[in-house]
């Protein structure tokens, strides 16, 4: 359905107003038409009604068309203005367009087709300008909102940066504290172990069975405490970036079998078989022997600790010319899917309660993962609750020495 336009004609000549009205009707324009003979009368009408287009005669009594255009535009109205001029007023028309007129028509050339085309064109341009202005306003609002959001994000980023600096400072302070305390604790502990070893070397005939047992307990608990302190010291060095690898050539088969033999005493009072399968054509590797042993001790001792019945299988095999894996499989308590994502976190154990069954600091796996990463290797785990776990470490046969 064709739109109906509100149109105002401002012209002091009634004949000209009638001519424009007839031409618009002849062109088939649906409209509501109002007329004014001068600008004062038009101003009263404009206060009450909004128009889609205004036809303004250039030669009005008391105020010419240029002044009328300027005044309407000064009021903030952007309604399309078509100025009606006389023959030869092209220069005047240019001034009218500069003042804000939408178009002009020479009265002698008025026809229904020209009026219709001019009217539809200026209204189409006006509607496009309205849409553009609306879009620009929305764009400005979006830009302002974006600026506000960017400012908020920048403030949050700054807050996060400050928090990160505080966390880093706290982490460094913690690492330094752990390193200092570990060092300070090892000094008296080494003395306790040295004296207990001296007592062990004495003729045991000089001590009663109860005294010998007490000396052995002192030495054994001292070794356990020293291992815990060493774990804390290693973790603090790793976090501070102070732990170095010292690679050397050694026999991996021999290291695994010796480590298993040393740890076999942990399975006492358990119905547990420990099996070792070495599937290596070349057992020579170039790595930090002590740190590889530490990885093995952590994984094997954990497997024994958390397995009461069944077996622990340690398997080493080549997967390429430059890489090998060592896996430790057990039939122990297993790890739930919820706990799996936390097992490599420092000071983390599956049971975090004070009355937990299995002792330890929860640092073994965290240290293992850090050492494996330093060696450019990968540690992975597969586990099922109440069925068992398999920890697998992939390492390069030769690691590079950092200068």
Short mmCIF file of C-alpha atoms in Angstrom, two decimals:
data_model
loop_
_atom_site.label_atom_id
_atom_site.label_comp_id
_atom_site.label_asym_id
_atom_site.label_seq_id
_atom_site.Cartn_x
_atom_site.Cartn_y
_atom_site.Cartn_z
CA UNK A 1 0.00 0.00 0.00
CA UNK A 2 1.36 3.39 -1.07
CA UNK A 3 2.39 5.71 1.74
CA UNK A 4 0.44 8.91 2.45
CA UNK A 5 2.66 12.01 2.73
CA UNK A 6 2.08 15.08 4.89
CA UNK A 7 2.95 18.06 2.64
CA UNK A 8 3.08 21.80 3.36
CA UNK A 9 3.07 24.46 0.60
CA UNK A 10 4.33 27.93 1.56
CA UNK A 11 3.50 30.39 -1.24
CA UNK A 12 1.77 33.78 -1.25
CA UNK A 13 0.33 33.12 -4.72
CA UNK A 14 -2.87 31.07 -4.47
CA UNK A 15 -2.70 30.14 -8.17
CA UNK A 16 0.78 28.69 -7.73
CA UNK A 17 -0.37 26.74 -4.66
CA UNK A 18 -3.27 25.30 -6.66
CA UNK A 19 -0.93 24.41 -9.54
CA UNK A 20 1.36 22.46 -7.24
CA UNK A 21 -1.59 20.73 -5.58
CA UNK A 22 -3.08 19.68 -8.94
CA UNK A 23 0.27 18.46 -10.22
CA UNK A 24 0.82 16.29 -7.12
CA UNK A 25 -2.68 14.83 -7.42
CA UNK A 26 -2.16 14.23 -11.14
CA UNK A 27 1.04 12.36 -10.30
CA UNK A 28 -0.97 10.01 -8.04
CA UNK A 29 0.67 11.14 -4.83
CA UNK A 30 -1.40 10.19 -1.77
CA UNK A 31 -1.14 13.12 0.57
CA UNK A 32 -2.51 15.31 3.32
CA UNK A 33 -1.94 18.83 2.10
CA UNK A 34 -1.75 22.07 4.10
CA UNK A 35 -1.07 25.57 2.75
CA UNK A 36 0.38 28.82 4.11
CA UNK A 37 0.67 32.20 2.39
CA UNK A 38 3.72 33.38 4.38
CA UNK A 39 6.29 32.08 6.85
CA UNK A 40 4.47 33.38 9.95
CA UNK A 41 1.43 31.33 9.09
CA UNK A 42 3.66 28.38 8.21
CA UNK A 43 5.50 28.62 11.54
CA UNK A 44 2.23 28.21 13.45
CA UNK A 45 1.37 25.14 11.36
CA UNK A 46 4.87 23.66 11.84
CA UNK A 47 4.51 23.88 15.62
CA UNK A 48 1.47 21.59 15.48
CA UNK A 49 2.25 19.17 12.64
CA UNK A 50 5.22 17.15 11.35
CA UNK A 51 5.60 17.08 7.57
CA UNK A 52 7.29 14.69 5.15
CA UNK A 53 8.10 17.53 2.74
CA UNK A 54 7.73 21.32 2.48
CA UNK A 55 7.46 23.34 -0.75
CA UNK A 56 8.71 26.91 -0.22
CA UNK A 57 8.33 29.81 -2.67
CA UNK A 58 11.57 31.78 -2.91
CA UNK A 59 9.76 35.13 -3.14
CA UNK A 60 7.71 35.43 0.05
CA UNK A 61 6.44 38.69 1.57
CA UNK A 62 8.60 39.92 4.45
CA UNK A 63 11.07 36.98 4.33
CA UNK A 64 12.55 35.37 1.24
CA UNK A 65 12.94 31.65 0.70
CA UNK A 66 16.65 31.71 1.68
CA UNK A 67 15.82 33.15 5.11
CA UNK A 68 12.99 30.65 5.52
CA UNK A 69 15.29 27.71 4.73
CA UNK A 70 17.93 29.02 7.13
CA UNK A 71 15.40 29.52 9.92
CA UNK A 72 13.84 26.06 9.50
CA UNK A 73 17.28 24.44 9.53
CA UNK A 74 18.35 26.54 12.54
CA UNK A 75 15.39 25.12 14.45
CA UNK A 76 16.93 21.66 14.07
CA UNK A 77 14.39 20.37 11.57
CA UNK A 78 15.78 18.20 8.78
CA UNK A 79 12.50 17.83 6.89
CA UNK A 80 13.00 17.87 3.07
CA UNK A 81 12.66 21.42 1.65
CA UNK A 82 11.93 21.97 -2.05
CA UNK A 83 12.29 25.64 -3.07
CA UNK A 84 10.19 27.01 -5.91
CA UNK A 85 12.15 29.59 -7.95
CA UNK A 86 11.61 31.75 -10.96
CA UNK A 87 13.26 31.39 -14.36
CA UNK A 88 16.99 32.13 -14.34
CA UNK A 89 17.48 31.86 -10.57
CA UNK A 90 20.18 29.15 -10.78
CA UNK A 91 22.67 31.13 -8.70
CA UNK A 92 19.98 31.70 -6.09
CA UNK A 93 19.26 27.97 -6.15
CA UNK A 94 22.93 27.23 -5.39
CA UNK A 95 22.76 29.51 -2.34
CA UNK A 96 19.54 27.81 -1.24
CA UNK A 97 21.16 24.37 -1.49
CA UNK A 98 24.12 25.60 0.56
CA UNK A 99 21.68 26.90 3.18
CA UNK A 100 20.10 23.48 3.52
CA UNK A 101 17.44 23.17 0.82
CA UNK A 102 16.94 19.61 -0.40
CA UNK A 103 16.22 20.58 -4.03
CA UNK A 104 14.68 23.31 -6.17
CA UNK A 105 12.19 23.48 -9.06
CA UNK A 106 11.68 26.31 -11.52
CA UNK A 107 7.98 27.18 -11.50
CA UNK A 108 7.80 27.37 -15.28
CA UNK A 109 8.91 23.74 -15.53
CA UNK A 110 6.48 22.24 -13.00
CA UNK A 111 4.88 19.02 -14.25
CA UNK A 112 3.28 16.10 -12.37
CA UNK A 113 6.18 13.81 -13.29
CA UNK A 114 8.85 16.30 -12.21
CA UNK A 115 7.10 17.06 -8.93
CA UNK A 116 6.58 13.34 -8.20
CA UNK A 117 10.17 12.42 -9.02
CA UNK A 118 11.62 15.34 -7.02
CA UNK A 119 9.34 14.64 -4.03
CA UNK A 120 10.13 10.94 -3.89
CA UNK A 121 13.84 11.58 -4.36
CA UNK A 122 14.20 14.12 -1.52
CA UNK A 123 12.11 11.92 0.82
CA UNK A 124 14.22 8.88 -0.05
CA UNK A 125 17.41 10.86 0.62
CA UNK A 126 15.94 12.18 3.87
CA UNK A 127 15.00 8.68 5.06
CA UNK A 128 18.48 7.44 4.14
CA UNK A 129 20.03 10.32 6.08
CA UNK A 130 17.82 9.51 9.07
CA UNK A 131 18.95 5.89 8.93
CA UNK A 132 22.58 6.94 8.61
CA UNK A 133 22.22 9.30 11.57
CA UNK A 134 20.54 6.55 13.58
CA UNK A 135 23.34 4.18 12.67
CA UNK A 136 25.97 6.80 13.54
CA UNK A 137 24.28 7.42 16.89
CA UNK A 138 24.24 3.69 17.57
CA UNK A 139 27.86 3.50 16.47
CA UNK A 140 28.79 6.35 18.80
CA UNK A 141 26.94 4.67 21.66
CA UNK A 142 28.68 1.40 20.84
CA UNK A 143 32.05 3.18 20.72
CA UNK A 144 31.39 4.83 24.06
CA UNK A 145 30.33 1.49 25.52
CA UNK A 146 33.40 -0.14 23.99
CA UNK A 147 35.63 2.57 25.45
CA UNK A 148 34.01 2.02 28.83
CA UNK A 149 34.46 -1.75 28.56
CA UNK A 150 38.07 -1.32 27.41
CA UNK A 151 38.72 0.93 30.37
CA UNK A 152 37.17 -1.63 32.72
CA UNK A 153 39.20 -4.42 31.08
CA UNK A 154 42.37 -2.34 31.37
CA UNK A 155 41.65 -1.72 35.05
CA UNK A 156 41.01 -5.44 35.59
CA UNK A 157 44.16 -6.31 33.64
CA UNK A 158 46.12 -3.95 35.85
CA UNK A 159 44.56 -5.52 38.95
CA UNK A 160 45.41 -9.01 37.67
CA UNK A 161 48.96 -7.85 36.90
CA UNK A 162 49.32 -6.50 40.44
CA UNK A 163 47.86 -9.72 41.87
CA UNK A 164 50.25 -11.79 39.73
CA UNK A 165 53.19 -9.74 41.01
CA UNK A 166 52.02 -10.31 44.57
CA UNK A 167 51.57 -14.04 43.93
CA UNK A 168 55.00 -14.22 42.33
CA UNK A 169 56.52 -12.42 45.28
CA UNK A 170 54.68 -14.71 47.68
CA UNK A 171 55.81 -17.78 45.72
CA UNK A 172 59.43 -16.59 45.75
CA UNK A 173 59.20 -15.87 49.46
CA UNK A 174 57.72 -19.33 50.07
CA UNK A 175 60.45 -20.99 47.99
CA UNK A 176 63.17 -19.09 49.84
CA UNK A 177 61.58 -19.98 53.18
CA UNK A 178 61.34 -23.66 52.27
CA UNK A 179 64.92 -23.72 51.03
CA UNK A 180 66.21 -21.97 54.16
CA UNK A 181 64.18 -24.15 56.54
CA UNK A 182 65.14 -27.33 54.70
CA UNK A 183 68.80 -26.39 54.91
CA UNK A 184 68.53 -25.47 58.58
CA UNK A 185 66.69 -28.71 59.40
CA UNK A 186 69.19 -30.89 57.56
CA UNK A 187 72.11 -29.70 59.69
CA UNK A 188 70.87 -31.05 63.06
CA UNK A 189 69.26 -34.05 61.34
CA UNK A 190 72.57 -35.07 59.75
CA UNK A 191 74.11 -34.93 63.21
CA UNK A 192 71.34 -37.16 64.64
CA UNK A 193 71.84 -39.69 61.83
CA UNK A 194 75.60 -39.63 62.21
CA UNK A 195 75.36 -40.33 65.96
CA UNK A 196 72.79 -43.09 65.40
CA UNK A 197 75.10 -44.70 62.82
CA UNK A 198 77.96 -44.53 65.30
CA UNK A 199 75.80 -46.30 67.87
CA UNK A 200 74.80 -48.92 65.26
CA UNK A 201 78.46 -49.65 64.54
CA UNK A 202 79.19 -50.22 68.22
CA UNK A 203 79.23 -53.78 69.44
CA UNK A 204 75.57 -54.56 69.62
CA UNK A 205 76.38 -56.86 72.53
CA UNK A 206 76.76 -53.73 74.62
CA UNK A 207 73.08 -52.89 74.11
CA UNK A 208 69.93 -54.69 74.95
CA UNK A 209 67.55 -55.75 72.16
CA UNK A 210 65.21 -52.91 73.12
CA UNK A 211 68.07 -50.37 72.89
CA UNK A 212 69.20 -51.72 69.50
CA UNK A 213 65.63 -51.44 68.23
CA UNK A 214 65.41 -47.85 69.48
CA UNK A 215 68.70 -46.93 67.74
CA UNK A 216 67.48 -48.51 64.50
CA UNK A 217 64.23 -46.58 64.76
CA UNK A 218 66.13 -43.32 65.32
CA UNK A 219 68.22 -43.94 62.22
CA UNK A 220 65.27 -45.15 60.11
CA UNK A 221 63.05 -42.22 61.04
CA UNK A 222 65.97 -39.86 60.46
CA UNK A 223 66.35 -41.25 56.93
CA UNK A 224 62.63 -40.78 56.30
CA UNK A 225 62.69 -37.23 57.62
CA UNK A 226 65.78 -36.43 55.54
CA UNK A 227 64.01 -37.73 52.43
CA UNK A 228 61.02 -35.46 53.14
CA UNK A 229 63.28 -32.45 53.70
CA UNK A 230 65.17 -33.20 50.48
CA UNK A 231 61.87 -33.31 48.60
CA UNK A 232 60.92 -29.86 49.95
CA UNK A 233 64.37 -28.53 49.08
CA UNK A 234 64.19 -29.96 45.55
CA UNK A 235 60.74 -28.44 44.99
CA UNK A 236 61.89 -25.01 46.17
CA UNK A 237 64.92 -25.22 43.84
CA UNK A 238 62.72 -26.24 40.90
CA UNK A 239 60.27 -23.38 41.54
CA UNK A 240 63.14 -20.91 41.86
CA UNK A 241 64.79 -22.27 38.69
CA UNK A 242 67.88 -23.23 40.63
CA UNK A 243 67.87 -26.99 40.03
CA UNK A 244 70.43 -28.14 37.44
CA UNK A 245 70.87 -31.45 35.67
CA UNK A 246 74.28 -33.11 35.58
CA UNK A 247 74.14 -35.76 32.84
CA UNK A 248 76.51 -38.69 32.62
CA UNK A 249 76.63 -42.05 30.86
CA UNK A 250 75.14 -44.92 32.87
CA UNK A 251 73.40 -48.28 32.46
CA UNK A 252 69.64 -47.91 32.77
CA UNK A 253 69.09 -51.64 33.37
CA UNK A 254 71.49 -51.60 36.31
CA UNK A 255 69.93 -48.44 37.74
CA UNK A 256 66.41 -49.91 37.60
CA UNK A 257 67.34 -53.27 39.12
CA UNK A 258 69.38 -51.65 41.91
CA UNK A 259 66.58 -49.19 42.71
CA UNK A 260 63.99 -51.98 42.86
CA UNK A 261 66.25 -54.01 45.13
CA UNK A 262 66.72 -51.03 47.47
CA UNK A 263 62.97 -50.47 47.66
CA UNK A 264 61.98 -54.12 48.02
CA UNK A 265 61.96 -53.77 51.81
CA UNK A 266 58.90 -51.50 51.50
CA UNK A 267 56.75 -54.48 50.57
CA UNK A 268 57.29 -56.24 53.91
CA UNK A 269 54.05 -57.47 55.49
CA UNK A 270 52.36 -57.23 52.06
CA UNK A 271 51.30 -59.97 49.66
CA UNK A 272 53.04 -58.28 46.78
CA UNK A 273 55.24 -59.39 43.88
CA UNK A 274 57.61 -56.92 42.23
CA UNK A 275 58.55 -57.74 38.63
CA UNK A 276 61.06 -56.06 36.36
CA UNK A 277 61.04 -56.36 32.56
CA UNK A 278 63.86 -54.68 30.64
CA UNK A 279 63.18 -54.64 26.89
CA UNK A 280 66.11 -52.51 25.81
CA UNK A 281 68.59 -53.45 23.09
CA UNK A 282 70.86 -50.65 24.25
CA UNK A 283 70.78 -49.98 27.98
CA UNK A 284 73.21 -47.04 27.89
CA UNK A 285 71.73 -43.55 28.37
CA UNK A 286 73.16 -40.06 28.87
CA UNK A 287 71.20 -38.33 31.62
CA UNK A 288 71.37 -37.18 35.23
CA UNK A 289 71.68 -40.54 36.97
CA UNK A 290 70.64 -39.28 40.39
CA UNK A 291 67.55 -37.51 39.06
CA UNK A 292 66.47 -40.51 36.98
CA UNK A 293 66.85 -42.62 40.10
CA UNK A 294 64.76 -40.07 42.00
CA UNK A 295 61.99 -40.44 39.39
CA UNK A 296 62.14 -44.23 39.70
CA UNK A 297 62.09 -44.08 43.51
CA UNK A 298 59.05 -41.79 43.52
CA UNK A 299 57.03 -43.93 41.11
CA UNK A 300 58.03 -47.36 42.47
CA UNK A 301 57.68 -46.41 46.15
CA UNK A 302 54.24 -44.94 45.43
CA UNK A 303 53.19 -48.13 43.64
CA UNK A 304 54.30 -50.25 46.59
CA UNK A 305 52.79 -47.86 49.14
CA UNK A 306 49.34 -47.89 47.54
CA UNK A 307 49.24 -51.61 46.70
CA UNK A 308 48.53 -54.17 49.43
CA UNK A 309 47.94 -57.23 47.25
CA UNK A 310 48.88 -58.27 43.74
CA UNK A 311 51.93 -57.00 41.92
CA UNK A 312 54.01 -54.03 40.81
CA UNK A 313 55.51 -54.27 37.32
CA UNK A 314 58.39 -52.06 36.23
CA UNK A 315 58.95 -52.15 32.47
CA UNK A 316 61.55 -50.34 30.35
CA UNK A 317 61.45 -50.45 26.57
CA UNK A 318 62.60 -48.55 23.51
CA UNK A 319 60.03 -46.71 21.41
CA UNK A 320 62.56 -45.26 18.94
CA UNK A 321 66.27 -44.89 18.44
CA UNK A 322 66.32 -41.77 20.59
CA UNK A 323 63.51 -42.35 23.10
CA UNK A 324 62.56 -44.93 25.71
CA UNK A 325 59.83 -45.37 28.29
CA UNK A 326 59.78 -46.62 31.85
CA UNK A 327 56.37 -47.63 33.15
CA UNK A 328 55.33 -48.60 36.67
CA UNK A 329 52.10 -50.60 36.83
CA UNK A 330 50.37 -51.66 40.04
CA UNK A 331 47.20 -53.38 41.22
CA UNK A 332 46.63 -50.90 44.03
CA UNK A 333 43.84 -48.61 45.12
CA UNK A 334 43.73 -46.66 41.86
CA UNK A 335 42.80 -43.01 41.32
CA UNK A 336 39.34 -41.58 40.68
CA UNK A 337 38.72 -39.36 37.66
CA UNK A 338 38.07 -36.39 39.99
CA UNK A 339 41.43 -36.83 41.73
CA UNK A 340 43.36 -37.52 38.52
CA UNK A 341 43.65 -33.82 37.61
CA UNK A 342 45.25 -32.99 40.97
CA UNK A 343 47.82 -35.76 41.42
CA UNK A 344 50.76 -33.75 40.05
CA UNK A 345 50.06 -30.73 42.27
CA UNK A 346 52.57 -30.06 45.09
CA UNK A 347 51.59 -31.15 48.61
CA UNK A 348 48.61 -33.03 47.14
CA UNK A 349 47.49 -36.51 48.14
CA UNK A 350 44.29 -38.33 47.29
CA UNK A 351 43.33 -38.34 50.98
CA UNK A 352 43.91 -34.85 52.40
CA UNK A 353 42.59 -35.59 55.91
CA UNK A 354 44.80 -35.65 59.00
CA UNK A 355 43.86 -39.28 59.63
CA UNK A 356 44.87 -40.44 56.16
CA UNK A 357 46.19 -43.97 55.85
CA UNK A 358 49.21 -43.25 53.64
CA UNK A 359 51.97 -40.95 54.89
CA UNK A 360 54.03 -38.52 52.83
CA UNK A 361 54.28 -34.88 51.78
CA UNK A 362 52.57 -35.34 48.42
CA UNK A 363 55.62 -33.88 46.63
CA UNK A 364 56.87 -37.01 44.84
CA UNK A 365 54.72 -36.76 41.72
CA UNK A 366 55.08 -32.98 41.50
CA UNK A 367 58.88 -33.31 41.60
CA UNK A 368 58.74 -36.22 39.14
CA UNK A 369 56.75 -34.20 36.62
CA UNK A 370 59.10 -31.21 36.96
CA UNK A 371 62.20 -33.37 36.50
CA UNK A 372 60.72 -35.13 33.47
CA UNK A 373 59.91 -31.76 31.88
CA UNK A 374 63.47 -30.57 32.53
CA UNK A 375 64.65 -33.65 30.63
CA UNK A 376 62.29 -32.81 27.72
CA UNK A 377 60.21 -35.86 28.51
CA UNK A 378 56.57 -36.60 29.27
CA UNK A 379 54.89 -38.33 32.21
CA UNK A 380 51.39 -39.78 31.87
CA UNK A 381 49.03 -41.86 33.99
CA UNK A 382 46.19 -44.28 33.44
CA UNK A 383 44.18 -45.45 36.42
CA UNK A 384 40.95 -47.07 37.53
CA UNK A 385 39.65 -46.86 41.07
CA UNK A 386 40.19 -50.11 43.05
CA UNK A 387 41.87 -51.71 40.00
CA UNK A 388 45.29 -50.07 39.76
CA UNK A 389 47.43 -47.43 38.10
CA UNK A 390 50.10 -47.21 35.42
CA UNK A 391 52.55 -44.31 35.38
CA UNK A 392 54.60 -44.00 32.19
CA UNK A 393 57.63 -41.78 31.69
CA UNK A 394 58.94 -41.06 28.20
CA UNK A 395 62.52 -39.75 28.10
CA UNK A 396 65.14 -39.03 25.43
CA UNK A 397 68.15 -41.35 25.49
CA UNK A 398 70.49 -38.37 25.42
CA UNK A 399 69.76 -34.99 26.99
CA UNK A 400 71.56 -31.77 26.18
CA UNK A 401 73.79 -30.19 28.78
CA UNK A 402 72.85 -26.57 29.54
CA UNK A 403 75.85 -24.27 29.62
#
